[in-house]
Coordinates of C-alpha atoms and ligand atoms in Angstrom, one line a residue:
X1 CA 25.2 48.2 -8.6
X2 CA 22.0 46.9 -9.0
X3 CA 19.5 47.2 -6.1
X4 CA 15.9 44.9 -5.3
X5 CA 13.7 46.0 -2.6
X6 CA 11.0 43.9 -1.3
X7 CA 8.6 45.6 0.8
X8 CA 5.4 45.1 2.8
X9 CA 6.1 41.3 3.7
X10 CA 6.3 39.8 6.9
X11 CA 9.9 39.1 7.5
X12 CA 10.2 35.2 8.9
X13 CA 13.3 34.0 11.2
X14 CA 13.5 31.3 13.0
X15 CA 13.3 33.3 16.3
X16 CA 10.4 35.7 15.2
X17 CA 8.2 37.3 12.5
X18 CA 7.7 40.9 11.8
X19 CA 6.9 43.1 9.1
X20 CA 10.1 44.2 7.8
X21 CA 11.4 45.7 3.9
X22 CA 14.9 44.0 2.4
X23 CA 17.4 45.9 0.8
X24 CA 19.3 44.0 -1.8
X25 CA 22.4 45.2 -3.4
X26 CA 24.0 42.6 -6.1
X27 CA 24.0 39.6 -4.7
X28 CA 23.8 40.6 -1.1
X29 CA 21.0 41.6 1.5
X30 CA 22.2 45.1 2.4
X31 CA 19.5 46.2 4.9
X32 CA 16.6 45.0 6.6
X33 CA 14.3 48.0 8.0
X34 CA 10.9 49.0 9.5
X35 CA 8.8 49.7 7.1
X36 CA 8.2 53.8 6.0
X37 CA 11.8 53.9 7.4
X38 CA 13.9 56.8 6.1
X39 CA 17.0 55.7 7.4
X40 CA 17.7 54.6 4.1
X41 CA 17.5 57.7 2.8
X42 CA 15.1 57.0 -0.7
X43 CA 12.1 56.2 -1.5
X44 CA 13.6 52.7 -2.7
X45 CA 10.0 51.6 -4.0
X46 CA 10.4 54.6 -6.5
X47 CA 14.3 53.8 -7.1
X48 CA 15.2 50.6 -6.5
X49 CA 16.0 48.7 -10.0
X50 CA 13.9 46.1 -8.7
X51 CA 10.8 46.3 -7.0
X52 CA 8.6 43.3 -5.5
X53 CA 5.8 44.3 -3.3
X54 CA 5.5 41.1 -0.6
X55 CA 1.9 42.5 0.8
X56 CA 0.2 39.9 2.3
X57 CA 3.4 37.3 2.0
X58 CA 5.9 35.8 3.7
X59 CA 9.5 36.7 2.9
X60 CA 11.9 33.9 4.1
X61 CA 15.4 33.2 3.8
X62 CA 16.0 30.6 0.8
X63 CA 15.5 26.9 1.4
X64 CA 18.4 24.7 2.5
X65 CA 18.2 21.2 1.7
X66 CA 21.3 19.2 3.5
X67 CA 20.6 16.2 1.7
X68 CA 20.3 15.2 -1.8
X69 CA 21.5 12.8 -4.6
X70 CA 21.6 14.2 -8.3
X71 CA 23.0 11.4 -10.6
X72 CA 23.9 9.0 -7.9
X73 CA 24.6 5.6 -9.3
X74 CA 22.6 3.2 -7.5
X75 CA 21.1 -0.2 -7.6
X76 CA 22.2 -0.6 -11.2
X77 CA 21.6 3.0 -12.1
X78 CA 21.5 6.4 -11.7
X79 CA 19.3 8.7 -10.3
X80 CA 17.6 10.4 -13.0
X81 CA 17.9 14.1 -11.6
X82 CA 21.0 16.1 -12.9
X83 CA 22.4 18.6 -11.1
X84 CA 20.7 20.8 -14.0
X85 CA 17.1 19.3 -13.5
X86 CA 17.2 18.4 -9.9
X87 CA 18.5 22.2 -8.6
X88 CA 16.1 24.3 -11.2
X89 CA 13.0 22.1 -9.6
X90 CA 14.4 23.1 -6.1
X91 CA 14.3 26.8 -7.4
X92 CA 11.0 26.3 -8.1
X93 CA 10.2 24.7 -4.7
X94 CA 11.8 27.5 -2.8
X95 CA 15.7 25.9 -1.9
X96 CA 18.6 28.0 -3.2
X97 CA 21.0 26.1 -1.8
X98 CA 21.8 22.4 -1.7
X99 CA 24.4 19.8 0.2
X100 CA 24.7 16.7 -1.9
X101 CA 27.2 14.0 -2.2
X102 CA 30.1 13.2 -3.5
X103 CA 30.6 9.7 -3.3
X104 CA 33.8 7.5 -2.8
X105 CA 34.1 3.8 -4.9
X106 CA 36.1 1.4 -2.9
X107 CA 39.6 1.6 -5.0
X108 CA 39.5 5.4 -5.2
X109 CA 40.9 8.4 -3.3
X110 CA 38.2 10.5 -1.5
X111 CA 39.8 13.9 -3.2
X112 CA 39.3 12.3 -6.9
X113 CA 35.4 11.6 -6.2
X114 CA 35.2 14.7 -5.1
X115 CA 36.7 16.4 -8.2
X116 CA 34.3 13.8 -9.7
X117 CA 31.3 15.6 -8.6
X118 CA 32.7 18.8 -8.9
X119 CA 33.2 18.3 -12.1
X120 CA 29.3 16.7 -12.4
X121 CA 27.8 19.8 -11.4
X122 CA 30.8 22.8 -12.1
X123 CA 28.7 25.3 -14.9
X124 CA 25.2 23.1 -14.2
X125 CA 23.4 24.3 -11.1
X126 CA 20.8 26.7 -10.9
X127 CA 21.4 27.1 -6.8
X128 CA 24.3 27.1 -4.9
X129 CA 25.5 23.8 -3.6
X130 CA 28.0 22.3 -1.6
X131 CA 29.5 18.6 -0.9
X132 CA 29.3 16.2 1.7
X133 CA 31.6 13.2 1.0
X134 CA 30.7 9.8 1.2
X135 CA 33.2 7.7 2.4
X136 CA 33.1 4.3 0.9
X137 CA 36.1 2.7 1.8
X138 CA 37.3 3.6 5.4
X139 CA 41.4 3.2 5.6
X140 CA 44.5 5.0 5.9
X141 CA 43.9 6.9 2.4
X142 CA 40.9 7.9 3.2
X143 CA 41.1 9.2 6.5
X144 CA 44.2 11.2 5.3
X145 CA 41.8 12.7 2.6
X146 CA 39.4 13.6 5.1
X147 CA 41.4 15.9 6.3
X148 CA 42.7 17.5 3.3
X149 CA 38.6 17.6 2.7
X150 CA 38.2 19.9 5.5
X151 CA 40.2 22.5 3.6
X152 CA 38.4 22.3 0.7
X153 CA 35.1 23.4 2.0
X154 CA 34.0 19.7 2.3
X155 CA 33.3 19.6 6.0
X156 CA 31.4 16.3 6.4
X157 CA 31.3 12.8 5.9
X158 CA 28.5 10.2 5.3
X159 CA 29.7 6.5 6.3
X160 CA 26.5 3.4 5.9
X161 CA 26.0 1.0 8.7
X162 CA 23.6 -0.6 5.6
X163 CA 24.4 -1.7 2.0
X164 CA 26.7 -4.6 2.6
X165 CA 29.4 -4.7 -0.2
X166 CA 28.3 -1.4 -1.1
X167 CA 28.9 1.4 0.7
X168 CA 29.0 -0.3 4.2
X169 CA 31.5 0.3 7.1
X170 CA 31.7 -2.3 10.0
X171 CA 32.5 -0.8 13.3
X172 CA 35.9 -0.7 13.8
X173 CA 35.8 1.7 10.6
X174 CA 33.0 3.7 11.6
X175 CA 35.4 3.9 14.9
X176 CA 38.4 5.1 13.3
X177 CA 36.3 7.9 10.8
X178 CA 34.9 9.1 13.9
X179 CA 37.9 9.4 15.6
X180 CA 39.6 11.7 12.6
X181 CA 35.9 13.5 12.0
X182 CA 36.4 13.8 16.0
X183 CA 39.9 15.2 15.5
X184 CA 38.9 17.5 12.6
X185 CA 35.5 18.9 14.8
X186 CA 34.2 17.7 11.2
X187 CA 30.4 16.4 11.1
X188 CA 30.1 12.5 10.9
X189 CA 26.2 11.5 8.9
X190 CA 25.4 8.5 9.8
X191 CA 22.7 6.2 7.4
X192 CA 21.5 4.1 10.7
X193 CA 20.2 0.6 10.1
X194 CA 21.6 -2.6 10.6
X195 CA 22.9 -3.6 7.0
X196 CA 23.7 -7.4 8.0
X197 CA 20.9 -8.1 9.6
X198 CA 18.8 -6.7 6.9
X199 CA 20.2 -8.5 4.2
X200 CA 19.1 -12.0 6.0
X201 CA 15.7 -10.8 6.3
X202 CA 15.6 -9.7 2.5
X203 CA 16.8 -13.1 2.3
X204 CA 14.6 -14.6 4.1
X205 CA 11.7 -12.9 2.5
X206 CA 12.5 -13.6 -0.9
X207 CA 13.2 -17.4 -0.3
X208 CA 9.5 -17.2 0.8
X209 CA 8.1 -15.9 -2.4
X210 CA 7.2 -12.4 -0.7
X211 CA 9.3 -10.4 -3.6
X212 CA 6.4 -7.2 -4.0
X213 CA 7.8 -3.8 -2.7
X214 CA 5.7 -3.8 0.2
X215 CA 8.2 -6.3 1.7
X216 CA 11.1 -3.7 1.3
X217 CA 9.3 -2.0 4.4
X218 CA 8.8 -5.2 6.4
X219 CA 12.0 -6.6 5.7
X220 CA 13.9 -3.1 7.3
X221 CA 12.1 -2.6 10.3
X222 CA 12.3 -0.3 12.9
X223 CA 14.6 -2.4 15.6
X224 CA 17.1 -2.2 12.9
X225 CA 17.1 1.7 12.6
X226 CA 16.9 1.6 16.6
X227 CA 19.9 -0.7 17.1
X228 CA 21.9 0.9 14.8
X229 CA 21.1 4.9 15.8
X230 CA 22.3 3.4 19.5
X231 CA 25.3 1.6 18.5
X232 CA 26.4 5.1 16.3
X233 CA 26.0 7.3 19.1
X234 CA 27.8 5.0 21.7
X235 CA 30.6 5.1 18.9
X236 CA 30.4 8.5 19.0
X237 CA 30.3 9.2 22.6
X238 CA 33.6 7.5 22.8
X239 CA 35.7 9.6 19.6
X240 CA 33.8 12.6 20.3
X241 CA 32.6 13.1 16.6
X242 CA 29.4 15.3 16.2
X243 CA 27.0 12.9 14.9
X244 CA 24.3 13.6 12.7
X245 CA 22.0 10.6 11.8
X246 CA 20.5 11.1 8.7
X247 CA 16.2 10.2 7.3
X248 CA 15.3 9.0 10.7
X249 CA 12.0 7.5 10.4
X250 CA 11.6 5.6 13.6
X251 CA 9.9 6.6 16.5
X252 CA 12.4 4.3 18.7
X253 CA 15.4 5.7 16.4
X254 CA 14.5 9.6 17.9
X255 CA 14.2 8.4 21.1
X256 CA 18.1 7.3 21.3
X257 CA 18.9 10.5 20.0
X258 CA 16.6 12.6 22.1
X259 CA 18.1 10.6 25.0
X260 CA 21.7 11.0 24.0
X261 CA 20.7 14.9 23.2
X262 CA 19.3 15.3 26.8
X263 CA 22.9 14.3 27.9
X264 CA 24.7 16.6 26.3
X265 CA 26.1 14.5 23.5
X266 CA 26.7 16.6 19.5
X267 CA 23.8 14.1 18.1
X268 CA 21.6 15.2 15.7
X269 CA 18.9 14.3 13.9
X270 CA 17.3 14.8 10.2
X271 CA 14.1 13.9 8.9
X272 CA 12.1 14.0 5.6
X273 CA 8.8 14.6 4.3
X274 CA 8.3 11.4 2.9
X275 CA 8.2 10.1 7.1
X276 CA 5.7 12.8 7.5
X277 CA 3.3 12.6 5.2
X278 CA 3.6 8.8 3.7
X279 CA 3.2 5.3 5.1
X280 CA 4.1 1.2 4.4
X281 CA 0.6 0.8 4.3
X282 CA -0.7 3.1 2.1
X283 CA 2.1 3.6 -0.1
X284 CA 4.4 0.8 -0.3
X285 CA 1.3 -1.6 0.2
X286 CA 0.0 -0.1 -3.0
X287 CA -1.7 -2.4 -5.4
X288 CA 0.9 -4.2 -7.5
X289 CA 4.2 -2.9 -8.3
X290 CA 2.8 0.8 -7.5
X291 CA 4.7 0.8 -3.7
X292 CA 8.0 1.2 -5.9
X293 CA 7.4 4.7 -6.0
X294 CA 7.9 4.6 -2.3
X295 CA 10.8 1.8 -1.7
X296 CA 13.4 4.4 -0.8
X297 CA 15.8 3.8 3.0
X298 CA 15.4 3.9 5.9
X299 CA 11.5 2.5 4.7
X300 CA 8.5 4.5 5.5
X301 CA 6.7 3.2 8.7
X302 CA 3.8 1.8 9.5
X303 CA 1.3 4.2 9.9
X304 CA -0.5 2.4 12.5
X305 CA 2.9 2.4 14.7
X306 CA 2.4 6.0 15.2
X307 CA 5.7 7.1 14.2
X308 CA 4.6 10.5 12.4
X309 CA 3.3 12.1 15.5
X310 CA 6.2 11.6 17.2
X311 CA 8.5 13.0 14.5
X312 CA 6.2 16.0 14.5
X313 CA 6.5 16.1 18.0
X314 CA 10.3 15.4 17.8
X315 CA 10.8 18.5 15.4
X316 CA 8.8 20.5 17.9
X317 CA 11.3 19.7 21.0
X318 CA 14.3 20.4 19.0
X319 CA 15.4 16.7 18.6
X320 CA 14.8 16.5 15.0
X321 CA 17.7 19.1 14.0
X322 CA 16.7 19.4 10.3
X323 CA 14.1 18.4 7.4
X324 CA 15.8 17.3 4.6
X325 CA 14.4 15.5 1.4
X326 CA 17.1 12.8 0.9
X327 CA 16.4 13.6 -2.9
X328 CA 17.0 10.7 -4.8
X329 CA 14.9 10.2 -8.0
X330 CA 14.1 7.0 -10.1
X331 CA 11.9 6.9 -12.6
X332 CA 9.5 3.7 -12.9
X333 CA 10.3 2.6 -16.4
X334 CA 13.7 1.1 -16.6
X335 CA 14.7 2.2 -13.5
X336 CA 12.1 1.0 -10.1
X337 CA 11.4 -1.8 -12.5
X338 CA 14.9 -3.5 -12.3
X339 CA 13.1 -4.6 -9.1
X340 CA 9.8 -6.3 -10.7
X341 CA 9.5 -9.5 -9.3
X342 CA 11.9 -9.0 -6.5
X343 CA 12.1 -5.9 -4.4
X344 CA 15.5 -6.0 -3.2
X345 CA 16.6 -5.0 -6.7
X346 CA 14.6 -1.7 -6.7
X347 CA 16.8 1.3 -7.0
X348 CA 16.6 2.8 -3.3
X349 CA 15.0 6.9 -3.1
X350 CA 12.6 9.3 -3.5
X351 CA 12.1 12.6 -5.4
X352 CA 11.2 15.2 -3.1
X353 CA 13.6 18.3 -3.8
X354 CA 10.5 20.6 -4.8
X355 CA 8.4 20.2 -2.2
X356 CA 10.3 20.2 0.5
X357 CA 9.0 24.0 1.4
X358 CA 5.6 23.6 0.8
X359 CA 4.5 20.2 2.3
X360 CA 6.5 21.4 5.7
X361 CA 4.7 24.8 5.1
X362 CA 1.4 22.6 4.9
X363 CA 2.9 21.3 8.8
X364 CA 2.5 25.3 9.6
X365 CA -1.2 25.2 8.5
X366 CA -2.5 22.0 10.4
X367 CA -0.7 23.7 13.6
X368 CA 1.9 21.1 13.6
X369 CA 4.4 23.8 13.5
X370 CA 5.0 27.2 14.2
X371 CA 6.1 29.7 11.4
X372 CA 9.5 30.2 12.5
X373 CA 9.9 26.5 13.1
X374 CA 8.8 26.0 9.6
X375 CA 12.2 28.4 8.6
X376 CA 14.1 27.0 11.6
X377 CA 14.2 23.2 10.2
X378 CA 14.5 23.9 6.2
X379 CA 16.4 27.0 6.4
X380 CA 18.7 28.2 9.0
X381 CA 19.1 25.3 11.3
X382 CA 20.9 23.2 8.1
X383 CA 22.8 26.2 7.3
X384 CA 24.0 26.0 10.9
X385 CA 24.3 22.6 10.8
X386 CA 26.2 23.0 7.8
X387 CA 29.2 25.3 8.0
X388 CA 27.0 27.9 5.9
X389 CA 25.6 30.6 8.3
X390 CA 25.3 33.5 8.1
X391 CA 25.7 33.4 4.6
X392 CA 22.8 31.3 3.8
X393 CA 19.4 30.2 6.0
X394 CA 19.2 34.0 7.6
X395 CA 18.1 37.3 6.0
X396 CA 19.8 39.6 7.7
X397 CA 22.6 42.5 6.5
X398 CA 25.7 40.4 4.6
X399 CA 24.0 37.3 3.8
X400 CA 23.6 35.6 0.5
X401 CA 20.5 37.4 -1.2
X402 CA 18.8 33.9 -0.8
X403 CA 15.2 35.0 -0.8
X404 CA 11.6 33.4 -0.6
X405 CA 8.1 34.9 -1.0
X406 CA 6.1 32.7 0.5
X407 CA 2.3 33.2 -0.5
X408 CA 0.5 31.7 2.6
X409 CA -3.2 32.4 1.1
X410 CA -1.9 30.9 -1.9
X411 CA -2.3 27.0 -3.2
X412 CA 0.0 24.2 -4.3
X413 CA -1.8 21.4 -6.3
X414 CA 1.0 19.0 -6.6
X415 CA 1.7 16.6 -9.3
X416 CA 3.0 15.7 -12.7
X417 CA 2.3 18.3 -15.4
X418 CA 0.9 20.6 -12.8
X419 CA 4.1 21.6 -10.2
X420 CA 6.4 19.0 -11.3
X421 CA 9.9 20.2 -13.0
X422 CA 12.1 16.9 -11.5
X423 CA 13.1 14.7 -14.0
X424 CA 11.0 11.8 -13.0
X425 CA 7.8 9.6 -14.9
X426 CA 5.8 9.6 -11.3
X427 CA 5.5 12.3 -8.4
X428 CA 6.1 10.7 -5.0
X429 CA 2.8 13.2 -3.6
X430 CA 1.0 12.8 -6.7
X431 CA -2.5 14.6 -5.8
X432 CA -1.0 16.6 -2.5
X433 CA -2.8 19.9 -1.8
X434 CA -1.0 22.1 0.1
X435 CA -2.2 25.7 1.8
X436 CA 0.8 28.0 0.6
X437 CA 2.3 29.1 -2.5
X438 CA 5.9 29.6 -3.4
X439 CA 5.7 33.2 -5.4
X440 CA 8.8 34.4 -6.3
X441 CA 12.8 32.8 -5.2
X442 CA 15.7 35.0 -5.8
X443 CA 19.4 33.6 -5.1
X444 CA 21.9 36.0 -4.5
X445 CA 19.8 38.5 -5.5
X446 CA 18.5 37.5 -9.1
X447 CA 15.2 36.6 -9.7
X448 CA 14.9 32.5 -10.1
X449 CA 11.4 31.9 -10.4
X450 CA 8.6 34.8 -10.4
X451 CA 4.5 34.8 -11.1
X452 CA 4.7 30.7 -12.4
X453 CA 8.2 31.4 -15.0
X454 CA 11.5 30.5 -14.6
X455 CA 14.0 32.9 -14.7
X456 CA 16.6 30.8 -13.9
X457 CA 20.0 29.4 -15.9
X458 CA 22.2 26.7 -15.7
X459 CA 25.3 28.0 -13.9
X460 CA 24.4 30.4 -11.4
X461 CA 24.6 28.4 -8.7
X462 CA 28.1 28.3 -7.2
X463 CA 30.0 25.7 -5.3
X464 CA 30.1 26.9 -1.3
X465 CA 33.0 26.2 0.8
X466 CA 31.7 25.1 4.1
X467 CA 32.7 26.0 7.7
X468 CA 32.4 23.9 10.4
X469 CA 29.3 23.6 11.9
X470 CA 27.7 26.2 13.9
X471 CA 25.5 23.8 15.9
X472 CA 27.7 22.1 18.2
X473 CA 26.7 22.1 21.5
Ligands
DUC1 N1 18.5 5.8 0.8 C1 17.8 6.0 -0.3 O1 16.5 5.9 -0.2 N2 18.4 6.3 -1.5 C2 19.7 6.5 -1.6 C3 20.6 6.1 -0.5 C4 19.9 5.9 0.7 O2 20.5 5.7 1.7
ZN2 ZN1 21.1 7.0 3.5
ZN3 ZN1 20.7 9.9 1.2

């Protein structure tokens, strides 16, 4: 048996902090004790195999990112993160465990896309990771599959009220998946913007001459995200399927939920850092072709509209169930630039998997945040969400040895060639400095990243079979 003991850390939950020493035996947090205790019965600093001394740092459960797409074909293309290179740069951000999804082609069974993805990532990931499945084609099938998903650790499902004639689902079929998801107490993710009425806008807009990717952002905006978030609950309310609504980025689009929340309703909601931190203005309104960096869905807001605040302030109240990074890289050459000259054509997303820890750490230093909100949203409220606590998003006795030591004194200069190991030409926070330091991640108990190496290999991370979520009210 091989034993790690981290000591002289502060120990971060999401209820509370405290200074606490881990005991890690194989793969698996075996004790977590006052410091000086004997009730272990060793001096473990002296005989542990492994010893990390956390003085001064935070030691936090491993990052859980519910939502991200490695070598998603999209817009043309694919999404230039492998499950290889995307999950070694979220080891190096600080997540040891990722949900991404498996994705359904009109045509084909749900349970052969998932044995698709299985096999994309089987003997490639670095963390652990689990599925969602997208459901492209809502019929009898598929519905059928659903539930056979269930069994198979696959314990969601992500339908699009956007993407006409791609992965879009008019009502009645949104209905009927929520009435099996309903059935099955399985989690329904809902992308929330009005797909139809988009694509007459983009229309619109193009027909105009307005083609640069600013116009991505007007072209989507926030009444569609609103209208659509409503309609999805209402369609909810009626099946009783847990909803979770997924990269909110309107203001208006939290309010439905915090409203529906307030009634008692299974709504959730999940945003990302890229609704935080970035803006149509600054971003997408960047000189040129530039704002492709940013086009990703639903658009980032205008800054001026005020939105960031209030998803602060919506995290704070509890409304805004999870951060996420909706991880979806392109690269600018040959891939954004299928859109130059008309912005509609620009493969949708954003690559964010690294810094998903720090910049919400960086929430923690502006007093956005508290500490054990900071763990709440990126660890243990989306292993809850999930299906995946207690073994992930807690450290506590018989979890996954999913580990973090968080340097708080430390700094993060992010960028290309200085913190950037995602497969991408560009970094989506170029020039970010953030107040915190990821020092060392283990999953299960083996050292991933330590002092700026990777220890890391293709293969340790396992496939999880999900529960059912823990967070229904
Ligand atoms: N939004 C993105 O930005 N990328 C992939 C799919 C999506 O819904
Ligand atoms: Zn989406
Ligand atoms: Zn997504």
């Amino acid at each position: 048996m091989s034993t790690t003991f981290i000591h002289g850390g502060i120990v971060v939950s999401a209820t509370g902090s405290q200074p606490l020493d881990v005991l890690i035996e194989d793969e698996t947090i075996a004790a977590v004790v006052r410091p000086g205790s004997t009730a272990l019965g060793a001096d473990l600093a002296a005989t542990a195999a492994t010893v990390i001394d956390a003085t001064g740092k935070y030691v936090i459960p491993g990052g859980v990112d519910g939502h991200t797409h490695m070598q998603l074909p999209f817009g043309g293309t694919e999404a230039s993160d492998t499950f290889e290179t995307g999950t070694r740069a979220a080891a190096w951000g600080g997540t040891t465990t990722i949900v991404d999804f498996a994705v359904q082609k009109p045509g084909e069974r749900v349970q052969d896309s998932l044995a698709l993805w299985h096999e994309k990532a089987a003997g490639k990931c670095a963390v652990d990771y689990g599925f969602h499945q997208i459901v492209g084609s809502v019929d009898g099938e598929s519905l059928e599959g659903m539930r056979e998903l269930v069994s198979e650790g696959v314990t969601s499902f992500k339908l699009f009220m956007a993407y006409p004639g791609v992965f879009y689902s008019d009502d009645g079929q949104i209905l009927r998946a929520m009435q099996t998801a309903g059935d099955l107490g399985a989690v329904l993710m809902m992308h929330a913007e009005n797909g139809i009425a988009i694509d007459v806008l983009v229309e619109q807009a193009l027909s105009r001459g307005e083609t640069a990717p600013y116009h991505h952002g007007v072209t989507r905006p926030w009444q569609m995200e609103e209208e659509a978030t409503h309609r999805a609950i209402m369609l909810a309310h009626l099946t009783g399927a847990p909803l979770y609504i997924v990269h909110v980025s309107a203001k208006q689009a939290l309010e439905q939920i915090a409203e529906a929340r307030g009634k008692g309703q299974n709504v959730f909601g999940e945003t990302c850092p890229q609704y935080l931190y970035l803006s149509l203005e600054e971003n997408l309104g960047a000189p040129g072709f530039e704002g492709a960096k940013w086009v990703c869905s639903t658009p980032l807001r205008a800054r001026a509209e005020g939105h960031q605040d209030e998803l602060w302030r919506y995290i704070r109240t509890g409304d805004v169930t999870t951060v996420a990074t909706d991880h979806c890289p392109f690269c600018m050459k040959d891939q954004k630039e299928l859109g130059l000259g008309d912005f509609s054509k620009i493969p949708n997303g954003i690559g964010g998997v690294e810094h998903r820890m720090d910049l919400m750490f960086q929430g923690v230093k502006d007093g956005r945040i508290s500490l054990e909100k900071w763990v709440e949203v990126c660890c243990t409220a989306p292993a809850r969400m999930f299906g995946l606590y207690p073994r992930k998003g807690v450290i506590s006795p018989g979890a996954d040895a999913d580990v973090v030591i968080y340097d708080p004194d430390g700094h993060t200069s992010i960028g290309l060639g200085r913190t950037h190991h995602m497969n991408m030409d560009h970094s989506a926070y170029e020039g970010f400095e953030i107040d915190g330091h990821v020092d060392t991640v283990l999953s299960r108990g083996r050292v991933l990243v330590d002092a700026g190496q990777y220890l890391g290999s293709a293969g340790h991370g396992r496939f999880v079979k999900r529960g059912l979520s823990q967070n229904l009210i």
